[in-house]
Short mmCIF file of C-alpha atoms in Angstrom, two decimals:
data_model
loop_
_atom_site.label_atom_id
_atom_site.label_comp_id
_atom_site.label_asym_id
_atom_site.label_seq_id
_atom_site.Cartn_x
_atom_site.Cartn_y
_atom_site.Cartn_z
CA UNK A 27 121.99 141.89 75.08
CA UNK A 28 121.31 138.34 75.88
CA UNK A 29 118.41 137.92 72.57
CA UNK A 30 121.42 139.93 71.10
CA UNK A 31 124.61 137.24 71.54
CA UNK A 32 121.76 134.02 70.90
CA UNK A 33 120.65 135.27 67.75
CA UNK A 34 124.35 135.27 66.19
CA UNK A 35 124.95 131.13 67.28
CA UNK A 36 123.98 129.13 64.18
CA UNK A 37 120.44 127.22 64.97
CA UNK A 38 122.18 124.22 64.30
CA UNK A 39 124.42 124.60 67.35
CA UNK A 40 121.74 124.30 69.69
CA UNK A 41 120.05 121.05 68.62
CA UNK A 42 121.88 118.97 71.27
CA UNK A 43 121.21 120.98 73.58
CA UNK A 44 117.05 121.37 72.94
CA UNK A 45 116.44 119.32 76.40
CA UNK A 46 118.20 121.87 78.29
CA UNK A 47 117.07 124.89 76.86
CA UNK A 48 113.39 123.84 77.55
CA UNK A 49 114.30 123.24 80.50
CA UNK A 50 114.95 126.91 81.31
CA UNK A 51 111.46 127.75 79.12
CA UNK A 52 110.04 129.71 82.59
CA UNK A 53 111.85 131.24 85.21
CA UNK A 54 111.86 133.94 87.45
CA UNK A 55 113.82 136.18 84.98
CA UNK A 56 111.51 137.77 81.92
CA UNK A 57 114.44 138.80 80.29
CA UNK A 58 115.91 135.35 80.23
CA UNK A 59 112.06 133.60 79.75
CA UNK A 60 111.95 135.94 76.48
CA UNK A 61 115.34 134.82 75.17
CA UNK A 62 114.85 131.26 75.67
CA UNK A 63 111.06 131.85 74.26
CA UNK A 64 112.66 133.87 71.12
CA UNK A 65 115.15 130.99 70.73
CA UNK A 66 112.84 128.39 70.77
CA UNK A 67 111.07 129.79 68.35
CA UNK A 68 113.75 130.05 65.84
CA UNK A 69 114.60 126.40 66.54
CA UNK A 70 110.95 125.85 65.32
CA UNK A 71 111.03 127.36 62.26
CA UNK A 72 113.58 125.04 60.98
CA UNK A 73 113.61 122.41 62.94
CA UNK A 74 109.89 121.71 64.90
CA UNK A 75 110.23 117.80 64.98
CA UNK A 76 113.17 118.20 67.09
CA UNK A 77 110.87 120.48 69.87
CA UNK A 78 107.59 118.18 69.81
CA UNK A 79 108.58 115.42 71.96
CA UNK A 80 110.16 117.73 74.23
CA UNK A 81 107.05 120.39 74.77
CA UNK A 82 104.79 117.76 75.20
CA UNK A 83 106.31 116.83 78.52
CA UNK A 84 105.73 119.90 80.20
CA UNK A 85 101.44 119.06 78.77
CA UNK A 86 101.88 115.51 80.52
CA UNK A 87 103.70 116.91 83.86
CA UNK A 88 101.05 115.11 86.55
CA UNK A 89 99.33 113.52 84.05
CA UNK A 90 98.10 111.33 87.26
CA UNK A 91 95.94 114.52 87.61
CA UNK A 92 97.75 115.18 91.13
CA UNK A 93 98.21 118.62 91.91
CA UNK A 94 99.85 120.39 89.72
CA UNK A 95 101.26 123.52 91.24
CA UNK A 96 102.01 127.44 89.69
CA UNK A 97 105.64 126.36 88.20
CA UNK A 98 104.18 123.48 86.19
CA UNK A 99 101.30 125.49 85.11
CA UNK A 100 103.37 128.52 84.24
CA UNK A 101 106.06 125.68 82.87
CA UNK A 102 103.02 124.45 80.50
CA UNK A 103 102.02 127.72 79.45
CA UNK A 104 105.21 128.92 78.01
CA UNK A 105 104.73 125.51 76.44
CA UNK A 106 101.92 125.80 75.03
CA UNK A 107 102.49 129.64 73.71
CA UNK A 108 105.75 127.86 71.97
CA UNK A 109 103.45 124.91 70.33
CA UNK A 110 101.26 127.89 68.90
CA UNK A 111 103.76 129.61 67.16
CA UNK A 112 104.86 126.54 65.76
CA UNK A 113 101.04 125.90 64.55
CA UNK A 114 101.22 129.53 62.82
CA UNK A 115 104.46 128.68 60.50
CA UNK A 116 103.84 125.06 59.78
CA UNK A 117 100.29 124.35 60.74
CA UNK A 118 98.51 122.34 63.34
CA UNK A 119 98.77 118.37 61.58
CA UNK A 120 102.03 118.07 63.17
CA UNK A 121 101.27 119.97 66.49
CA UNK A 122 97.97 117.68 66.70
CA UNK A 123 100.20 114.07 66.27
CA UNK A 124 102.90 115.21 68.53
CA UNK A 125 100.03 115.47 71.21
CA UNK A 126 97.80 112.49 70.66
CA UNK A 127 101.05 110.02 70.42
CA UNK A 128 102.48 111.15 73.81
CA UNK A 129 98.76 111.67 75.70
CA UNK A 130 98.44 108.08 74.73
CA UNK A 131 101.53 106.70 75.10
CA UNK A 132 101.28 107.73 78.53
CA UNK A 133 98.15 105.92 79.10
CA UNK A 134 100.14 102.72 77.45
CA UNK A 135 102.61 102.91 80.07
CA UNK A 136 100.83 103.35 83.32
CA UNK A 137 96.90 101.65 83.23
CA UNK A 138 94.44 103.05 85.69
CA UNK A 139 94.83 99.99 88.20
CA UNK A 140 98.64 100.66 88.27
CA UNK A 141 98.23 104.46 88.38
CA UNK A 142 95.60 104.46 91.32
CA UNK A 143 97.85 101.20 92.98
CA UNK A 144 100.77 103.33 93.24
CA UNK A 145 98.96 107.20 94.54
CA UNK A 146 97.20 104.98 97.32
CA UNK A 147 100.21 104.07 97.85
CA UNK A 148 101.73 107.34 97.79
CA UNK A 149 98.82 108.84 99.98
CA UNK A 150 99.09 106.73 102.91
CA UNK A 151 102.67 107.34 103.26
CA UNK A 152 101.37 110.75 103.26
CA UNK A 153 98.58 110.50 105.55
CA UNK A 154 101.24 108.35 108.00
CA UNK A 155 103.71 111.13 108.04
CA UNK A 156 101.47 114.27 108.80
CA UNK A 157 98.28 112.95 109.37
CA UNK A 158 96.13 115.31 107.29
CA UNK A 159 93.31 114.31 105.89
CA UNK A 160 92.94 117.15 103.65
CA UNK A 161 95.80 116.67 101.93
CA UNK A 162 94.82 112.84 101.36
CA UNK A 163 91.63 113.97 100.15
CA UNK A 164 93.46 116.63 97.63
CA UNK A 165 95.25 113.88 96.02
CA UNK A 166 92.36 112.20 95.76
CA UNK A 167 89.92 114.71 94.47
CA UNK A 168 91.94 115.20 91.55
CA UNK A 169 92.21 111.42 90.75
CA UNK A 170 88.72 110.72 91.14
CA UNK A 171 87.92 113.68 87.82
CA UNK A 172 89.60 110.70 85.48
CA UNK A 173 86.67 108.05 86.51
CA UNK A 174 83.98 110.83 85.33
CA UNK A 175 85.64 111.60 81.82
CA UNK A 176 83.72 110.51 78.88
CA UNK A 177 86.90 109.48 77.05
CA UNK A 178 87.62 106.20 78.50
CA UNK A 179 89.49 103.56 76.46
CA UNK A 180 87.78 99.98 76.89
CA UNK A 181 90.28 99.09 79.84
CA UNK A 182 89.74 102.34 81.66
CA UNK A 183 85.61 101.29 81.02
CA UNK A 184 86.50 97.89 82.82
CA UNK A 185 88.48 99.43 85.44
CA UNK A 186 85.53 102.12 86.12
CA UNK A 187 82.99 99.02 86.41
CA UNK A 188 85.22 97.06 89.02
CA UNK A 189 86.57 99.53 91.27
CA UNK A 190 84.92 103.09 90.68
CA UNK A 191 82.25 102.32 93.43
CA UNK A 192 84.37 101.11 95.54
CA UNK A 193 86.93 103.90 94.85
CA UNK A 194 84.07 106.97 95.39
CA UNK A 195 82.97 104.95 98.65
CA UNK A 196 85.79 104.96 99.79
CA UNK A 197 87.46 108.54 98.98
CA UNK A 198 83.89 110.10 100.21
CA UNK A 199 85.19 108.85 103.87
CA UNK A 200 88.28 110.73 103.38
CA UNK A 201 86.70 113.91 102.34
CA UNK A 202 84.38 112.79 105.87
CA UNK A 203 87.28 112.85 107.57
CA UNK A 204 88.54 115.47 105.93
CA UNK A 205 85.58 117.70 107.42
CA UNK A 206 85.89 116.06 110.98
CA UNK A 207 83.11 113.88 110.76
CA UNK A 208 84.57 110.19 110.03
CA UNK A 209 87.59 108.55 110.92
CA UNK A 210 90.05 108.05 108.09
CA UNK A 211 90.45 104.75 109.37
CA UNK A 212 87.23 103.67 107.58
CA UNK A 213 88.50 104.37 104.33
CA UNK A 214 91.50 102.79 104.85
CA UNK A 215 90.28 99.46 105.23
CA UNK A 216 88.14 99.83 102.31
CA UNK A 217 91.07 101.41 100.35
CA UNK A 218 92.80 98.34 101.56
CA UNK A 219 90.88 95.54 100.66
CA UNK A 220 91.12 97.68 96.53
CA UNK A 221 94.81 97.92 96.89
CA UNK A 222 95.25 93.86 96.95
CA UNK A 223 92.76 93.15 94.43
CA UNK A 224 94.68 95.75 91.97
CA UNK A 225 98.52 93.93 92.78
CA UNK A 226 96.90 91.20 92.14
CA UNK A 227 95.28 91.71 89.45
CA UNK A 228 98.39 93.56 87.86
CA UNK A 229 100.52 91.04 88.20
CA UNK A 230 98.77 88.47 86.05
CA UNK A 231 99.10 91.40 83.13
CA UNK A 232 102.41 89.78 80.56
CA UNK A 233 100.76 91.36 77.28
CA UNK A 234 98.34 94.27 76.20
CA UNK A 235 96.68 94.56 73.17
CA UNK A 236 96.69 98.09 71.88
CA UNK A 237 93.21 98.50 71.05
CA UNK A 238 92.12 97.71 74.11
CA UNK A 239 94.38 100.34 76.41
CA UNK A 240 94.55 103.11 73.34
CA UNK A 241 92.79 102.63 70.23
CA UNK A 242 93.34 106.21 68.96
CA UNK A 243 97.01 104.83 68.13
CA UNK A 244 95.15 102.42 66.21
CA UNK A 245 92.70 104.60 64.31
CA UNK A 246 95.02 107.67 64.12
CA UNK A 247 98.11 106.78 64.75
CA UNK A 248 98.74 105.55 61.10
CA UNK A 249 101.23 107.47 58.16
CA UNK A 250 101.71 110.97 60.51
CA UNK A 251 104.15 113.51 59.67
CA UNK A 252 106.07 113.41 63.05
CA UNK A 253 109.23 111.66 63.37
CA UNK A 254 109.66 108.36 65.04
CA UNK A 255 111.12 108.89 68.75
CA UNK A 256 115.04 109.50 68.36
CA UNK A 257 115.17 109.29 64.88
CA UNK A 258 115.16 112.99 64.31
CA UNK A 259 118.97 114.11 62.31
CA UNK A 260 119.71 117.18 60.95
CA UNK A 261 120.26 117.48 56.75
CA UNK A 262 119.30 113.73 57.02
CA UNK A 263 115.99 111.97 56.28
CA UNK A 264 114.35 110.65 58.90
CA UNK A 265 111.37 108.13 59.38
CA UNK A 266 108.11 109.03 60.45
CA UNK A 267 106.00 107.02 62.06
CA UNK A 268 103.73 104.59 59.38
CA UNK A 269 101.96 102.63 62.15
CA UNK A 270 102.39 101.31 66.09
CA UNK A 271 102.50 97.02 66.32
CA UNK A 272 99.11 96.70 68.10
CA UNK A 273 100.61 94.04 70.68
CA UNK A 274 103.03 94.81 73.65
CA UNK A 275 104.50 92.73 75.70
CA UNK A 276 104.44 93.91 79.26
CA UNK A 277 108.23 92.81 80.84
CA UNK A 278 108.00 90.99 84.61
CA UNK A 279 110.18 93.46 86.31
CA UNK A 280 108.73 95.58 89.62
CA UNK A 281 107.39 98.41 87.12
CA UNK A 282 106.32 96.18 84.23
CA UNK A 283 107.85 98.34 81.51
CA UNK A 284 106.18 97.41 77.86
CA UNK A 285 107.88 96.50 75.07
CA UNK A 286 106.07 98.27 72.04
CA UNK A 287 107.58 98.51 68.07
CA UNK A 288 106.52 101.31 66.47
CA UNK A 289 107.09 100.67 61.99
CA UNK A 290 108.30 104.01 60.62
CA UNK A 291 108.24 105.39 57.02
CA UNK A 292 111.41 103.93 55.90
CA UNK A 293 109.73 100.29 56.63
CA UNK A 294 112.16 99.32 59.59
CA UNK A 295 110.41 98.59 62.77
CA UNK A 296 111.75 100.50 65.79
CA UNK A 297 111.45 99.12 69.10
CA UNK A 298 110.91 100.32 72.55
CA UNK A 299 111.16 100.14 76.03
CA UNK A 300 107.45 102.11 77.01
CA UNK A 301 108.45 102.96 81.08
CA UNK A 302 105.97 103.73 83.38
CA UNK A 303 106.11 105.47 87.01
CA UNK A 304 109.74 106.97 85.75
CA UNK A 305 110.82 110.10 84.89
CA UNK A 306 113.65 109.73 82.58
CA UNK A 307 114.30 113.37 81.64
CA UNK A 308 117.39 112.62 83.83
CA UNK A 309 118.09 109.85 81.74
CA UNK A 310 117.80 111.87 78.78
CA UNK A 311 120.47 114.12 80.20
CA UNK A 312 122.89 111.59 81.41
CA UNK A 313 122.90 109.78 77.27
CA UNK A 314 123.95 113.22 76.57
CA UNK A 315 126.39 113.93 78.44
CA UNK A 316 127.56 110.16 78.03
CA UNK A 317 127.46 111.60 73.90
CA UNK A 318 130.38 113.74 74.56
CA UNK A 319 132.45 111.07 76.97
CA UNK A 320 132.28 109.40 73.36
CA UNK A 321 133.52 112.41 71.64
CA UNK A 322 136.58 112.74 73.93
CA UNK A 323 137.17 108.96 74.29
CA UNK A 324 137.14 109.16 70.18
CA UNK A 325 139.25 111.97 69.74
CA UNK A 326 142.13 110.37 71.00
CA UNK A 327 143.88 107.63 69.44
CA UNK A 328 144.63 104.83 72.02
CA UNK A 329 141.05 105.05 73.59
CA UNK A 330 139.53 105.10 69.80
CA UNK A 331 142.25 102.07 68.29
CA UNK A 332 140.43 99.82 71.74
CA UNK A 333 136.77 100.95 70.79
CA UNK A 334 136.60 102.01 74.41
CA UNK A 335 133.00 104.10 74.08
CA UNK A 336 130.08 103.91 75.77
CA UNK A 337 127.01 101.97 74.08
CA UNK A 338 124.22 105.32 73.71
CA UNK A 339 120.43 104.39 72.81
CA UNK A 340 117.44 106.93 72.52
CA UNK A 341 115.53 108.22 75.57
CA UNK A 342 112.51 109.85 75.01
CA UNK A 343 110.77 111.54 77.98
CA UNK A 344 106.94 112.00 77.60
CA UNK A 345 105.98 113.21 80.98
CA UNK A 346 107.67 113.48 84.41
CA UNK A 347 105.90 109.21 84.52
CA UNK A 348 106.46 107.80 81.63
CA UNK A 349 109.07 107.72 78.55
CA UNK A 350 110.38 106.03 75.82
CA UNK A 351 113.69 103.95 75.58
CA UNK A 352 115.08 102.84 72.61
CA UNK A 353 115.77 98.97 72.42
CA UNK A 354 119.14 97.49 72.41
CA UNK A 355 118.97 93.78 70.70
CA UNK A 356 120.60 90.87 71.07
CA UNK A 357 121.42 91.79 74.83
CA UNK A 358 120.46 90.02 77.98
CA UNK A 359 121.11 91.60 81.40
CA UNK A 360 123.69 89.98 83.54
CA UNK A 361 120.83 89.18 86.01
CA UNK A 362 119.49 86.45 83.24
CA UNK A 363 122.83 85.45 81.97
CA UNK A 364 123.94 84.10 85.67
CA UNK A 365 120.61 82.75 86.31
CA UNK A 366 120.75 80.72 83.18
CA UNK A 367 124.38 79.33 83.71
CA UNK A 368 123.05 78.66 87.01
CA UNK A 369 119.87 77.12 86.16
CA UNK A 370 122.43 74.70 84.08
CA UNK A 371 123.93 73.72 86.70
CA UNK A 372 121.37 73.39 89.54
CA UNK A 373 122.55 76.19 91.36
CA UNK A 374 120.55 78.64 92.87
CA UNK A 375 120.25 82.20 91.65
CA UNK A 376 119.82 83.48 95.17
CA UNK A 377 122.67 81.53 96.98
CA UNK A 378 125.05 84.61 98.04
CA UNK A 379 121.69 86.74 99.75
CA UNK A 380 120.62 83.04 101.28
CA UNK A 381 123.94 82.82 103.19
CA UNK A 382 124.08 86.49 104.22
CA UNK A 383 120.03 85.53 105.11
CA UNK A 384 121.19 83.02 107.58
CA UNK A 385 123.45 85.39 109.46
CA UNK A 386 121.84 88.09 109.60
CA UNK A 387 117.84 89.59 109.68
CA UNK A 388 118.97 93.34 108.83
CA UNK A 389 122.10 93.41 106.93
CA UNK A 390 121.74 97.43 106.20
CA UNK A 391 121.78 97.95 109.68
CA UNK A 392 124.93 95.89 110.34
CA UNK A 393 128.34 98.06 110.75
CA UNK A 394 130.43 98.18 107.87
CA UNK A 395 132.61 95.82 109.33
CA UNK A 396 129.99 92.93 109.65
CA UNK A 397 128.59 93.74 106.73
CA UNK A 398 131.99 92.82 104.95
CA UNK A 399 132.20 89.65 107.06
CA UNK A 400 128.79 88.77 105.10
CA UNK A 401 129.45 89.34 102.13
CA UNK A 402 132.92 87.66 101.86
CA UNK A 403 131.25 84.57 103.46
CA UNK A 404 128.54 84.85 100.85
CA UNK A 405 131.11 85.11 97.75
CA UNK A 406 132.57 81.69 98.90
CA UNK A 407 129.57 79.71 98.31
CA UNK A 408 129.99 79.75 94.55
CA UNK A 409 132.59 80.15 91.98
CA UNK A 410 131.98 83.61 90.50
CA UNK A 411 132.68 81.94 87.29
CA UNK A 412 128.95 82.40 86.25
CA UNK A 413 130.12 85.18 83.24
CA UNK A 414 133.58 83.76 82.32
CA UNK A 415 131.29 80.49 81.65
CA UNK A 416 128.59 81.75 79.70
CA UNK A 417 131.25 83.60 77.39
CA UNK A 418 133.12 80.41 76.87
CA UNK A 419 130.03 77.94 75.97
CA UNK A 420 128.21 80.68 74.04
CA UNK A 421 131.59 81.37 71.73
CA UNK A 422 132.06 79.09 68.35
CA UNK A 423 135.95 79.42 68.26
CA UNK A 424 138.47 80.56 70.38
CA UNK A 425 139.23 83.84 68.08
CA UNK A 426 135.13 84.91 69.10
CA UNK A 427 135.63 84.05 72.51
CA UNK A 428 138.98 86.47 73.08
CA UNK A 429 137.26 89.24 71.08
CA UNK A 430 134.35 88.81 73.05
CA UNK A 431 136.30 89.05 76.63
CA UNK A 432 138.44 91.82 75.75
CA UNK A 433 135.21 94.23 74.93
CA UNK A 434 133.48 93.12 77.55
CA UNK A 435 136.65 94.04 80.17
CA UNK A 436 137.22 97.18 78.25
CA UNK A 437 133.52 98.52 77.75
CA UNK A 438 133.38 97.57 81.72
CA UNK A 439 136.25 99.32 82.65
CA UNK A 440 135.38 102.63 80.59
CA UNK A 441 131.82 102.76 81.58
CA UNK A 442 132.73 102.23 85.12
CA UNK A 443 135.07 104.94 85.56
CA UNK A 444 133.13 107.18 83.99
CA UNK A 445 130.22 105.79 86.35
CA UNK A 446 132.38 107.35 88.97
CA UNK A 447 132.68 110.80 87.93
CA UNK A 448 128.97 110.62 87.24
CA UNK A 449 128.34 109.77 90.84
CA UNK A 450 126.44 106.82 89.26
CA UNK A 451 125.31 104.26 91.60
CA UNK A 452 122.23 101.22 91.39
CA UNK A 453 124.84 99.27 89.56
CA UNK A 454 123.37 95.58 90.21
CA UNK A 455 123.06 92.55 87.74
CA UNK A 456 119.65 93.75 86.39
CA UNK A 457 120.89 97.16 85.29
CA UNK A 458 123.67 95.83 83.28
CA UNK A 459 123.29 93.96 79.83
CA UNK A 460 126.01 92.23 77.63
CA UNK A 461 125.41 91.99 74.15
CA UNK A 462 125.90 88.62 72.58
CA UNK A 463 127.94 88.91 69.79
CA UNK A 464 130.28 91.67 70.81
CA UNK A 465 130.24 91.08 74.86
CA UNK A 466 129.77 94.74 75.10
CA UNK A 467 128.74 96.24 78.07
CA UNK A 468 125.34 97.74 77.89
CA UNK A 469 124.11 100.32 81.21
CA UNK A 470 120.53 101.22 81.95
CA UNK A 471 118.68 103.10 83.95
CA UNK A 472 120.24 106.61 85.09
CA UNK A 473 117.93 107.73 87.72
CA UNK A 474 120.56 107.55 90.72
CA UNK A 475 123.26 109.82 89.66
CA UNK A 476 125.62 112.81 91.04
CA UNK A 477 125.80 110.34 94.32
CA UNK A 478 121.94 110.88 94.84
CA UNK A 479 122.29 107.28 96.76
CA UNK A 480 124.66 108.56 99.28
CA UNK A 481 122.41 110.95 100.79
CA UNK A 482 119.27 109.18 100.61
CA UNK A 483 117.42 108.43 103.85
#
């Protein structure tokens, strides 16, 4: 019945939906695994560049190589039985490139010393909570199998020859202590002493030169069949990707995201966002359902005559760690724009926290009440003027400068009621960008939605 009723919805119709089908590609139904297996398939037939990205998430699912457990490998499986069918009806070229470009996008976006930084990090909280060393030492079993492969790129050879005898010293204390014979303790401090010399040496790390962290995009990754990341249209032609820029700038924020510009068939060169230690198939999600706010908010006259719609970009997940999103230009996030009008005008970037600073050592644990009593003490130590300033000096004429204002209020205003249906929340200056010719209001970075926030510990 349920094969039945798919099978008579045009293909078509389910395009904008291909996250969420996938999604549902194993569960604990046959009858509905089998539906979603048979649709899937039909998708294919027609329309396989619009799966690839997709399935190849569910192949890069732990890519870390921490446990993976039976939903993700049953998850992969159904994956991987979709990927072959879509090898028999329009062979394996495509299948092949869809593969290599995400396996090795994801080692662009998260570099061994950043990868094993952030599990140690991850396994000490874990060994602090129950205090099993087995568990630590099952994270780390599986992490150690990546310094043994033979198909290292020439940073994950220089990481191997820095750290990887420190790194098997260290984890053979915690399989020790794993077996009752050492105290975890031991490893710790040795685990410790690797932890600082990996912030430290991540932090210096502003650019990366492709051939260095993945030459296979080099030496493959040149005039493939499969479409560039959210270029993909229906009854349109779309670019494929010609070549990757071999240099990426690696951004200063806390999870150095990369900038990366990948040149596609049509000769424009698209540009990305590569994020690391983020899974944005949530992201993906909320720029869809943020597609049909725009569909309403168009549909009706006064909300279309004010352009009052919601600036959408491309998000591409590759793995439940790593994704792609497409790059906005021309936009700065409100974060740089005050700290440059500040910087103007010798004012400190910091001076609201440095008053609340002074009165208090633990504002999250103040009462609501004294927390207000900060803050409005805070707000009176500058102007608040910061945007209305940068608006005015960056405008040539008057005419620009009231255009610019009125988008920016109404692109604020939209997006921030429907921020509150969404349950959206991490709203601060460095998750907000204004584009500089239309002052349009530009959010990023959906991974606290549906009031997540409110209930976290």
């Amino acid at each position: 019945m349920v094969s039945k009723g798919l099978s008579s919805i045009s293909v078509h119709v389910w395009l904008s939906v291909v996250p969420q089908i996938i999604a549902r590609i194993h569960t604990s139904s046959r009858q509905i695994t089998e539906a979603v297996h048979h649709l899937l398939v039909s998708i294919a037939k027609s329309h396989p560049q619009a799966l690839l990205y997709t399935l190849n998430v569910n192949n890069n699912v732990h890519s870390s190589g921490t446990s993976i457990t039976a939903d993700m490998a049953n998850r992969r499986d159904a994956g991987q039985r979709i990927l072959a069918r879509v090898v028999d009806m329009h062979g394996s070229e495509l299948v092949d490139e869809a593969r290599m470009v995400c396996q090795e996008l994801n080692r662009c976006a998260v570099l061994w010393s950043e990868l094993w930084a952030d599990e140690l990090l991850k396994v000490h909280g874990q060994w602090e909570a129950d205090g099993d060393a087995k568990k630590v030492w099952a994270s780390l079993e599986q992490l150690l199998s990546l310094l043994d492969s033979t198909d290292k790129t020439a940073a994950e050879e220089s990481f191997e020859e820095q750290f990887g005898e420190q790194l098997r010293e260290a984890a053979n204390l915690v399989y020790e202590a794993s077996q009752g014979r050492k105290d975890i303790q031991e490893a710790w401090s040795v685990f410790d002493s690797i932890l600082q010399s990996m912030e430290a040496q991540n932090k210096t790390i502003t650019s990366l030169v492709m051939d260095f962290v993945s030459p296979k995009l080099v030496e493959r990754g040149q005039n493939l069949s499969l479409v560039v990341p959210g270029q993909y249209a229906e009854g349109k032609v779309y670019p494929r990707i010609a070549k990757f820029i071999h240099d990426m700038k690696v951004m200063s924020s806390k999870q150095k995201p990369r900038q990366i510009a990948i040149v596609g068939s049509d000769g424009h060169k698209y540009k990305f966002l590569l994020k690391g230690h983020e899974d944005l198939r949530q992201d993906e999600r909320v720029m869809q359902l943020l597609g049909l706010v725009n569909t309403v908010l168009e549909a009706y006259p006064e909300t279309k005559r004010r352009d009052c719609t919601v600036q959408l970009y491309s998000v591409t997940p590759l793995g439940d760690n790593a994704g792609l999103v497409g790059w906005v230009d021309h936009c700065d996030t409100l974060h740089a724009i005050i700290r440059k009008n500040r910087n103007t005008h010798n004012i400190s970037v910091y001076s609201e926290m440095n008053v609340i600073n002074e009165m208090t050592d633990d504002y999250a644990k103040l009462m609501v009440g004294q927390q207000r009593e900060c803050f409005e003490a805070s707000q009176d130590v500058t102007d608040g003027m910061d945007i209305a300033r940068h608006c005015w000096t960056h405008a040539p004429n008057a005419e620009v400068w009231l255009d610019r204002r009125t988008t920016y209020v109404r692109t604020l205003a939209c997006m921030s009621m429907v921020g509150h249906i969404l349950g959206l929340g991490d709203r601060h200056p460095l998750n907000l960008m204004m584009h500089a010719s239309s002052g349009r209001i530009v959010h990023i970075d959906f991974g606290d939605c549906f009031e997540v926030a409110m209930t976290r510990e």
